[in-house]
Short mmCIF file of C-alpha atoms in Angstrom, two decimals:
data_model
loop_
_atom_site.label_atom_id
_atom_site.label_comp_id
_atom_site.label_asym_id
_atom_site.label_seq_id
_atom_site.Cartn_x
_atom_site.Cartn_y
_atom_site.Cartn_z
CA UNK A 159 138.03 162.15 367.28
CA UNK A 160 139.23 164.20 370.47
CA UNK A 161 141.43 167.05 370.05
CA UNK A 162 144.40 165.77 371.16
CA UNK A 163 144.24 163.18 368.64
CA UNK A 164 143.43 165.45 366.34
CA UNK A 165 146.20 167.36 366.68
CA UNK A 166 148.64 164.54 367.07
CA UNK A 167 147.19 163.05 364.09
CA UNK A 168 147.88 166.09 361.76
CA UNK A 169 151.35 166.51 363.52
CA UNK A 170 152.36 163.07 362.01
CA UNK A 171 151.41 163.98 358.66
CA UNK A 172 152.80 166.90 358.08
CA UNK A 173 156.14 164.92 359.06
CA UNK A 174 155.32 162.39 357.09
CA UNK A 175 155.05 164.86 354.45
CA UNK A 176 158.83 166.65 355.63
CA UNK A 177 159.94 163.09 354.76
CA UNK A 178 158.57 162.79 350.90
CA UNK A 179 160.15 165.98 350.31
CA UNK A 180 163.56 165.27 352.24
CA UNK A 181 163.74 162.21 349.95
CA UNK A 182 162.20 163.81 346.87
CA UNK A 183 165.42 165.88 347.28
CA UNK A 184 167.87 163.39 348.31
CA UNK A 185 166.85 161.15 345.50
CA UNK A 186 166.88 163.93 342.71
CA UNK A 187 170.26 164.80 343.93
CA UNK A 188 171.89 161.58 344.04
CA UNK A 189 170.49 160.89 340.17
CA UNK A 190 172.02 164.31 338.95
CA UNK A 191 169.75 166.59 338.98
CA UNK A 192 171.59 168.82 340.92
CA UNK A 193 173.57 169.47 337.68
CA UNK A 194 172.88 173.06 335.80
CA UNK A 195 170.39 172.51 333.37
CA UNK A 196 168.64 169.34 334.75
CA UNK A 197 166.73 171.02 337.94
CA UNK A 198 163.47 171.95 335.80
CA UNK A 199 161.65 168.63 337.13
CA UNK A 200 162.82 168.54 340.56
CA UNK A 201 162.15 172.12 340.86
CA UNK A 202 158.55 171.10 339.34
CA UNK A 203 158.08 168.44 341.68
CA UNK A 204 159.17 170.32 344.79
CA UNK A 205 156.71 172.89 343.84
CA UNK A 206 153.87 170.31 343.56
CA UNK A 207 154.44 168.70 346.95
CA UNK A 208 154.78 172.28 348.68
CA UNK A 209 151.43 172.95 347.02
CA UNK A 210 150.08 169.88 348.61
CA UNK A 211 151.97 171.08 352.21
CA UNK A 212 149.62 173.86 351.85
CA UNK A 213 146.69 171.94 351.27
CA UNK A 214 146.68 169.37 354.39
CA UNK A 215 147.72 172.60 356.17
CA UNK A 216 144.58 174.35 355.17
CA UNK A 217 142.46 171.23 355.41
CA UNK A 218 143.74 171.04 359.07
CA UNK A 219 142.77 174.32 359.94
CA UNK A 220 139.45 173.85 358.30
CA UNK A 221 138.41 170.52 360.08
CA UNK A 222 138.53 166.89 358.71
CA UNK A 223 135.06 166.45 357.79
CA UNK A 224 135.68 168.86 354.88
CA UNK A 225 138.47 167.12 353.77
CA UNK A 226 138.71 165.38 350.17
CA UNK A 227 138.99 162.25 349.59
CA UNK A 228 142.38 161.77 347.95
CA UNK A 229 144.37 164.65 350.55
CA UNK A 230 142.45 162.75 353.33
CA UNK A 231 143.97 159.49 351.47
CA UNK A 232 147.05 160.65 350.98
CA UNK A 233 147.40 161.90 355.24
CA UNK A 234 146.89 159.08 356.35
CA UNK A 235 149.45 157.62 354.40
CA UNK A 236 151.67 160.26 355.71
CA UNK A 237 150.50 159.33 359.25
CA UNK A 238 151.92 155.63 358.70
CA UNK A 239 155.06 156.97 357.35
CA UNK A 240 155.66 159.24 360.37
CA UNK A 241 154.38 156.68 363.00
CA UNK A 242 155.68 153.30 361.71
CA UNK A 243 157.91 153.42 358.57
CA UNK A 244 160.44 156.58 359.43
CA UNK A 245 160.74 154.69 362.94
CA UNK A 246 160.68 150.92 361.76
CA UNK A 247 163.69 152.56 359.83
CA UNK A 248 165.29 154.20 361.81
CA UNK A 249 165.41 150.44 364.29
CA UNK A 250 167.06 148.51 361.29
CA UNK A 251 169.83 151.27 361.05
CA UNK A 252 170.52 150.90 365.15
CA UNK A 253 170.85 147.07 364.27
CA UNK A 254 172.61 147.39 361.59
CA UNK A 255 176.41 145.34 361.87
CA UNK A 256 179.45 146.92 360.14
CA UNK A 257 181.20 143.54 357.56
CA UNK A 258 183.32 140.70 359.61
CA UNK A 259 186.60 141.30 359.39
CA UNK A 260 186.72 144.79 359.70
CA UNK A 261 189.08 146.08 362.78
CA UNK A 262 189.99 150.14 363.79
CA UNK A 263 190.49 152.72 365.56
CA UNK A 264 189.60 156.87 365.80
CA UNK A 265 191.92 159.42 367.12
CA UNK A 266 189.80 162.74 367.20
CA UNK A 267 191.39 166.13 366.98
CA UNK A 268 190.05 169.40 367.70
CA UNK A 269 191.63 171.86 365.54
CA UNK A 270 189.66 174.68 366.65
CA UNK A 271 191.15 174.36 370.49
CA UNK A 272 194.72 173.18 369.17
CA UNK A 273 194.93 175.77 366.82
CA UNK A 274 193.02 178.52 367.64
CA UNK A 275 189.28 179.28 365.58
CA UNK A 276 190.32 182.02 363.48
CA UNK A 277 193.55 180.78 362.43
CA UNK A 278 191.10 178.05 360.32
CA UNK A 279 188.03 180.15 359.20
CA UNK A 280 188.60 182.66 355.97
CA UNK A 281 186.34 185.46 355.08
CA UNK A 282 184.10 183.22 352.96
CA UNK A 283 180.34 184.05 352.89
CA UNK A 284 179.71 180.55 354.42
CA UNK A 285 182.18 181.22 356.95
CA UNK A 286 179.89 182.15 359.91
CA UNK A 287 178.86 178.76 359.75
CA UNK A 288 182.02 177.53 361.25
CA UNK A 289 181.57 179.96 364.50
CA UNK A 290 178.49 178.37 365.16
CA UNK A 291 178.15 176.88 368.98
CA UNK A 292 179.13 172.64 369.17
CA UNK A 293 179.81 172.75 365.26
CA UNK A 294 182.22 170.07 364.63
CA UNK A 295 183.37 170.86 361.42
CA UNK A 296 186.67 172.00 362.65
CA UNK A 297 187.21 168.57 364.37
CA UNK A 298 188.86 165.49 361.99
CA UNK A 299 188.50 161.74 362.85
CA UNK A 300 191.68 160.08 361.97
CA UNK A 301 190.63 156.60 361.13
CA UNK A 302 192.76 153.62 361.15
CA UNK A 303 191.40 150.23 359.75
CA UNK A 304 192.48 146.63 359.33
CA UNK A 305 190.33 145.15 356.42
CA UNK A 306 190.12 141.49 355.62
CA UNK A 307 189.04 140.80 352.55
CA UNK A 308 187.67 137.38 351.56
CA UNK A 309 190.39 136.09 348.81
CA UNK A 310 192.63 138.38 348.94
CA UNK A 311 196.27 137.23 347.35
CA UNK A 312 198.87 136.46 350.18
CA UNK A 313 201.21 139.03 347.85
CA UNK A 314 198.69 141.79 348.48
CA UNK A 315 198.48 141.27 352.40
CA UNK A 316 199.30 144.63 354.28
CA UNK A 317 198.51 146.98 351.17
CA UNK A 318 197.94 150.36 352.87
CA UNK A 319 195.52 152.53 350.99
CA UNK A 320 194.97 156.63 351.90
CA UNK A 321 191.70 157.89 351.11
CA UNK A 322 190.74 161.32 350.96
CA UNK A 323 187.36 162.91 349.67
CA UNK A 324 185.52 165.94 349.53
CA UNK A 325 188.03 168.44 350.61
CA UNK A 326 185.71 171.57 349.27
CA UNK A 327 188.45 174.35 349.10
CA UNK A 328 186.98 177.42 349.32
CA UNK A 329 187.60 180.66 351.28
CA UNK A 330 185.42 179.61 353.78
CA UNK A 331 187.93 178.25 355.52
CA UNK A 332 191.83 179.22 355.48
CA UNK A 333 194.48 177.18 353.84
CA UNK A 334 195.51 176.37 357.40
CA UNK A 335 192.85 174.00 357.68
CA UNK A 336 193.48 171.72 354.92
CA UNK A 337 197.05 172.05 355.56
CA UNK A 338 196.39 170.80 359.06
CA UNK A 339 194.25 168.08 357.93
CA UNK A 340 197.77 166.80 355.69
CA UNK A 341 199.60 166.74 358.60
CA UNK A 342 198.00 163.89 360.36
CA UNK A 343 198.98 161.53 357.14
CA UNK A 344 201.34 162.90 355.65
CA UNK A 345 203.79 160.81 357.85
CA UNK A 346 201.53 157.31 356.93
CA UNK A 347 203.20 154.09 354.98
CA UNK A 348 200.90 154.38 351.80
CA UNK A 349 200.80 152.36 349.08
CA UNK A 350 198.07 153.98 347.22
CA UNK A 351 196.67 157.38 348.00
CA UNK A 352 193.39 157.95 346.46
CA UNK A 353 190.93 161.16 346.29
CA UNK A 354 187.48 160.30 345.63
CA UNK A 355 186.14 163.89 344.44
CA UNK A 356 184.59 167.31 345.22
CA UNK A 357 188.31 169.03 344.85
CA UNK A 358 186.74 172.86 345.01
CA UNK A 359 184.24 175.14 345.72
CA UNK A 360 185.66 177.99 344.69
CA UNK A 361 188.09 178.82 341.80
CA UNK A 362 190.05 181.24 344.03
CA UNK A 363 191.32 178.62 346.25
CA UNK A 364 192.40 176.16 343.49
CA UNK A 365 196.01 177.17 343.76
CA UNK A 366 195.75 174.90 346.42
CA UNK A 367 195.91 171.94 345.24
CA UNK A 368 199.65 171.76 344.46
CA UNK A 369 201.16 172.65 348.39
CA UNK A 370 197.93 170.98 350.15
CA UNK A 371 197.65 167.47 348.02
CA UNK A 372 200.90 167.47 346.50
CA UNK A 373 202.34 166.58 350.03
CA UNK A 374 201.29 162.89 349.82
CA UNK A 375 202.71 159.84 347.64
CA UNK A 376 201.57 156.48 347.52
CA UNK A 377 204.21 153.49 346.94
CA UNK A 378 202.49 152.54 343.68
CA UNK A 379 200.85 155.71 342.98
CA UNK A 380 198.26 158.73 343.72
CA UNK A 381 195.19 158.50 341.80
CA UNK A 382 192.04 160.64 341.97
CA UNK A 383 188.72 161.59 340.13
CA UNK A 384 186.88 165.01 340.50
CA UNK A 385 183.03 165.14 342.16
CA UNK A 386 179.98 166.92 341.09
CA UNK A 387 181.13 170.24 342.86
CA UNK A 388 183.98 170.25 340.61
CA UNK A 389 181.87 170.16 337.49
CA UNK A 390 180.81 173.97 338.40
CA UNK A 391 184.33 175.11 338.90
CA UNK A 392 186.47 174.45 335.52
CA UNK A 393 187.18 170.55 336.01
CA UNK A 394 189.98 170.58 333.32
CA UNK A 395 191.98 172.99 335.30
CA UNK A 396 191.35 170.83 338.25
CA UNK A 397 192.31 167.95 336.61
CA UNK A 398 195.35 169.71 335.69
CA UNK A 399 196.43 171.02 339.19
CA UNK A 400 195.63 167.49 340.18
CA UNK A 401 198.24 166.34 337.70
CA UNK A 402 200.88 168.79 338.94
CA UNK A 403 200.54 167.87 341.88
CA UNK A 404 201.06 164.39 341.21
CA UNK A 405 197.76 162.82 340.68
CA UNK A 406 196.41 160.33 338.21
CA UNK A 407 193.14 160.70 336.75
CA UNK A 408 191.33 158.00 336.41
CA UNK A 409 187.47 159.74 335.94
CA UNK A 410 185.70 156.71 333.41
CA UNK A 411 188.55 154.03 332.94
CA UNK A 412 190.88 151.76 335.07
CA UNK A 413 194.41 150.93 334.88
CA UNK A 414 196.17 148.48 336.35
CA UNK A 415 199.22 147.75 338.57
CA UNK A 416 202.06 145.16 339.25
CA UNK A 417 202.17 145.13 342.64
CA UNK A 418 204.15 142.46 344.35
CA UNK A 419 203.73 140.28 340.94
CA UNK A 420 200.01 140.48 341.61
CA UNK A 421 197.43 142.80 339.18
CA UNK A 422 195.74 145.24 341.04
CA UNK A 423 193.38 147.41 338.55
CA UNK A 424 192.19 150.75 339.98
CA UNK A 425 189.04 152.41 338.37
CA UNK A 426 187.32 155.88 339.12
CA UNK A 427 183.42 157.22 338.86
CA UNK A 428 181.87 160.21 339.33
CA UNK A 429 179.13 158.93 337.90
CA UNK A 430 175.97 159.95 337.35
CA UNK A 431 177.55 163.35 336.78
CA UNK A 432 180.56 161.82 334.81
CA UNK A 433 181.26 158.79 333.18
CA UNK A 434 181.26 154.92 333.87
CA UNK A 435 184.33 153.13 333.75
CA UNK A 436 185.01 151.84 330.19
CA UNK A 437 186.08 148.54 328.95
CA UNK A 438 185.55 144.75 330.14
CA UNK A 439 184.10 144.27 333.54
CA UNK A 440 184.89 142.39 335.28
CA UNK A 441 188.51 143.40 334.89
CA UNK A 442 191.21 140.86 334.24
CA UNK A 443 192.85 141.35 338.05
CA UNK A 444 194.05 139.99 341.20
CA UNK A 445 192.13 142.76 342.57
CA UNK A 446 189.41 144.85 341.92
CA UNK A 447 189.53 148.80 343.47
CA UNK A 448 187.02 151.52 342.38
CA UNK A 449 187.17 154.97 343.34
CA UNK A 450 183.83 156.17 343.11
CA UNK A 451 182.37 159.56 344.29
CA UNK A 452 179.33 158.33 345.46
CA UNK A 453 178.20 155.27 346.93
CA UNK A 454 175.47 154.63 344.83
CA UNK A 455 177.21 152.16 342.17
CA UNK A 456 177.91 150.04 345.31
CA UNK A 457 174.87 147.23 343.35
CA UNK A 458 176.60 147.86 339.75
CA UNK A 459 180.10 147.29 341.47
CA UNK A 460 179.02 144.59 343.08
CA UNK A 461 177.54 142.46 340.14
CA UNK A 462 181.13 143.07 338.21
CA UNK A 463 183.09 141.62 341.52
CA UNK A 464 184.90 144.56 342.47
CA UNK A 465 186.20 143.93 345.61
CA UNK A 466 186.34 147.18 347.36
CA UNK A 467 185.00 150.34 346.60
CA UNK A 468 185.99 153.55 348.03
CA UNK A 469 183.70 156.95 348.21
CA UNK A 470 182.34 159.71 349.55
CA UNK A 471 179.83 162.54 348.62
CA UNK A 472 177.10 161.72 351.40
CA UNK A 473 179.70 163.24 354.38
CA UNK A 474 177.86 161.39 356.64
CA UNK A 475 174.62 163.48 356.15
CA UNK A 476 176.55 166.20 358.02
CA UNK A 477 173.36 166.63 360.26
CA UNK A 478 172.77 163.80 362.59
CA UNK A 479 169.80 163.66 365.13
CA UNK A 480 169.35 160.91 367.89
CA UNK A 481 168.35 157.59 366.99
CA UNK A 482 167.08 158.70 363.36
CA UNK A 483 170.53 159.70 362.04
CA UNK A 484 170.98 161.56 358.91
CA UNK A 485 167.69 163.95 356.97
CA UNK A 486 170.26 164.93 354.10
CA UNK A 487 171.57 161.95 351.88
CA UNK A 488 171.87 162.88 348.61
CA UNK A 489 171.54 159.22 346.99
CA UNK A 490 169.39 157.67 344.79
CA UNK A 491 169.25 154.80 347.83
CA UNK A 492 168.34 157.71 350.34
CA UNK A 493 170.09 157.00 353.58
CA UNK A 494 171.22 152.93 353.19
CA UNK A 495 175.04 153.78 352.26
CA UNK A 496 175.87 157.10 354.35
CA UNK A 497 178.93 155.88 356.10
CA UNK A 498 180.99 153.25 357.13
CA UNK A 499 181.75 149.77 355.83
CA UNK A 500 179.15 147.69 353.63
CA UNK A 501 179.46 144.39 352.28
CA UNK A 502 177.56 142.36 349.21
CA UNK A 503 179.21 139.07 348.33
CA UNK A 504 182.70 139.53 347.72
CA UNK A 505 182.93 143.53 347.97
CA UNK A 506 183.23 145.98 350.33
CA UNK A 507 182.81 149.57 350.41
CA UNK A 508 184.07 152.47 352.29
CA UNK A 509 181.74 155.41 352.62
CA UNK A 510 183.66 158.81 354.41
CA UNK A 511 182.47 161.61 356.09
CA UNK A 512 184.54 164.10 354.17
CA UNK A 513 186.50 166.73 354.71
CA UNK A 514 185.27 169.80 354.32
CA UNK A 515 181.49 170.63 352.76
CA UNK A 516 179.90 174.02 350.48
CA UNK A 517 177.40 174.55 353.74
CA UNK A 518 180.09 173.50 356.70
CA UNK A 519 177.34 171.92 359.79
CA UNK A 520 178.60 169.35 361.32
CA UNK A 521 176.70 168.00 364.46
CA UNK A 522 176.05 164.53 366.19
CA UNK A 523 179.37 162.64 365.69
CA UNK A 524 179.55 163.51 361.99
CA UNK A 525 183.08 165.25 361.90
CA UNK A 526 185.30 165.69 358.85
CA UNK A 527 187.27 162.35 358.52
CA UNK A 528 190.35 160.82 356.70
CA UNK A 529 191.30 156.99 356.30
CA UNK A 530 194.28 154.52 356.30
CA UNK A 531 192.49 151.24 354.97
CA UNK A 532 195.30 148.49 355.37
CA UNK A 533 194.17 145.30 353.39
CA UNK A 534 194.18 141.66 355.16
CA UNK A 535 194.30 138.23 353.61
CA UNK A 536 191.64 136.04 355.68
CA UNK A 537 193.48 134.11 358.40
CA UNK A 538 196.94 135.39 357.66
CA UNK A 539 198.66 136.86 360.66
CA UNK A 540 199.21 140.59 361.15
CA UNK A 541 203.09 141.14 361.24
CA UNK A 542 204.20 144.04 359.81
CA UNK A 543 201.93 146.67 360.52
CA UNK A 544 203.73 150.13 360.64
CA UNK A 545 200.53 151.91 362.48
CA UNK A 546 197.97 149.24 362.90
CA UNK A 547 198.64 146.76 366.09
CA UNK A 548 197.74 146.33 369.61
CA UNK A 549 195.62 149.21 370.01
CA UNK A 550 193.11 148.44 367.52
CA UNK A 551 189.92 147.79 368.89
CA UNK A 552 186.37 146.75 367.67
CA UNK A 553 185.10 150.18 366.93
CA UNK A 554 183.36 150.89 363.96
CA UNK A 555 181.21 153.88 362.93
CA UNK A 556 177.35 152.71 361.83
#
């Protein structure tokens, strides 16, 4: 074996190896374990595979002929991973198509030059992050989308839903911010406004929840659920300040509306760090809408014929590199749901970006985002739009 091959040989598997430990964690976070109290195993098996890091490291420096068996084994595994799999992966997510049906547009403001940088960033510890050069986490995509869904009653055409998820107050960033982020849909027709979780990351910035969320109202109603953040920061005073300011909660259960003679049940998940929605699924409706924090009970929604699903928690992956896209996904699924539209049978889901974030990076087209999802009946005509019309295009984000 020449050198060079050598060395490019143990070059893919130590990546290889980055990658079972970037999905270790992205898996153990997306099934909980992030939770206090529950990190003992993933802490365990992080441990073990930085052990075994150190191993192919010294077995590198050392030569391969004095390699064992089962690390030797095990690198070349890693090799394939780095080489073929991590790439072959990488391809399908390139080629992958957002749903038919699905029509937008982005408008993409830059806070930080209409504004002014330090009129946004607080004196949070996390704060310096925010300075940092070609950060984008002071930008917002202002999303517009047409969405037609396959059955959807004639009564329910044009239903304009507001999304909003993962706001992460905290003094990293001023009150400005958030309050700026309001202003660009405040002034939308809603029907439904709906936050999908991760209210706070810091108790000292939960007095704004009244002024900053308070500002919206849906036609039929604002409904919301908290996130796993907000388990670490008093949820029941969350949940509270979410009901002054004019928020359902809807964390485990579902009610459901009369709108335009039609039933339209709305549910909410934070699931697997809260609970699943009680009672009879599928549920007795015209139309099926789940708020869920993360995207991963996209297959359980799916099998009870919900037909759209709203969420968040991934933001994208924050981090995005050329061609490979996201490292961080914290998702039982890794990377398969971290933003955009998906589709299984009859459903649909809507994964955002986010907001804000605890650790605010935001590079490669991953900026903070907020959503007007209007719903379509298949083949009816589009009259009627209030900000949807001619200047939609084909754009989606993949």
């Amino acid at each position: 074996m020449t050198s060079s091959l050598a060395l490019l040989t143990d070059a893919l598997a130590l990546v290889g190896h980055g990658s079972v430990i970037i999905w270790t964690m992205n898996v153990t976070d997306g099934m909980g374990y992030d939770r206090p109290g529950s990190r003992f195993w993933p802490r365990v098996a992080l441990l073990g595979l930085v052990a075994v890091g150190l191993a192919l490291l010294g077995a590198m420096l050392a030569g391969w002929p004095g390699w064992a068996l089962p690390l030797r084994v095990y690198s070349y595994a890693c090799v394939v991973l780095a080489a073929l799999v991590i790439p072959g992966l990488a391809l399908v997510r390139g080629l992958r198509r957002k749903p038919a049906g699905i029509r937008g547009r982005t408008e993409t403001l830059d806070f930080a030059r209409l504004d002014g940088r330090d009129t946004l960033i607080g004196p949070g510890k996390r704060a310096w992050m925010l300075r940092l050069p070609a950060n984008e986490a002071l930008q917002l995509d202002v999303r517009e989308w047409d969405l037609h869904v396959p059955g959807l009653p004639r009564a329910l055409d044009g239903l304009a839903i507001t999304h909003l998820t993962d706001l992460h107050f905290s003094p990293t960033y001023t009150r400005r911010y958030f309050d700026r982020v309001i202003d660009q849909v405040a002034g939308w027709d809603a029907d439904l406004v709906l936050f999908t979780g991760d209210l706070a990351d810091d108790d000292s910035a939960v007095d704004w929840v009244v002024p900053v969320l308070g500002r919206l109202e849906g036609r039929f109603g604002q409904f919301s659920i908290l996130g796993n953040h907000d388990r670490r920061h008093h949820p029941a005073r969350l949940r509270r300040s979410l009901k002054a300011a004019g928020y359902v909660d809807l964390e485990g259960t579902w009610t459901t509306l009369d709108v335009r003679g039609q039933a339209l049940a709305v549910g909410g998940s934070s699931f697997p760090w809260g609970r699943m929605p009680t009672g009879r699924w599928p549920v007795d409706a015209d139309f099926r809408l789940l708020m869920s924090h993360s995207p991963d009970l996209f297959p359980w929604a799916a099998s009870r014929e919900v037909d759209l699903i709203l969420a968040g928690h991934n933001h994208g992956g924050q981090v995005r590199l050329p061609l490979l896209g996201p490292i961080l996904m914290p998702s039982r699924f890794g990377r398969r749901y971290d933003r955009g539209f998906f589709a299984s049978g009859r459903t649909r889901m809507y994964v955002s970006q986010g907001i804000g974030a605890k650790d605010p990076l935001r590079y490669g087209g991953c900026r903070p985002e907020v959503a007007r999802i209007v719903l379509r009946a298949s083949g009816m005509p589009a009259a009627g739009r209030t900000l949807l019309h001619e200047q939609l295009d084909e754009s989606t984000i993949s």
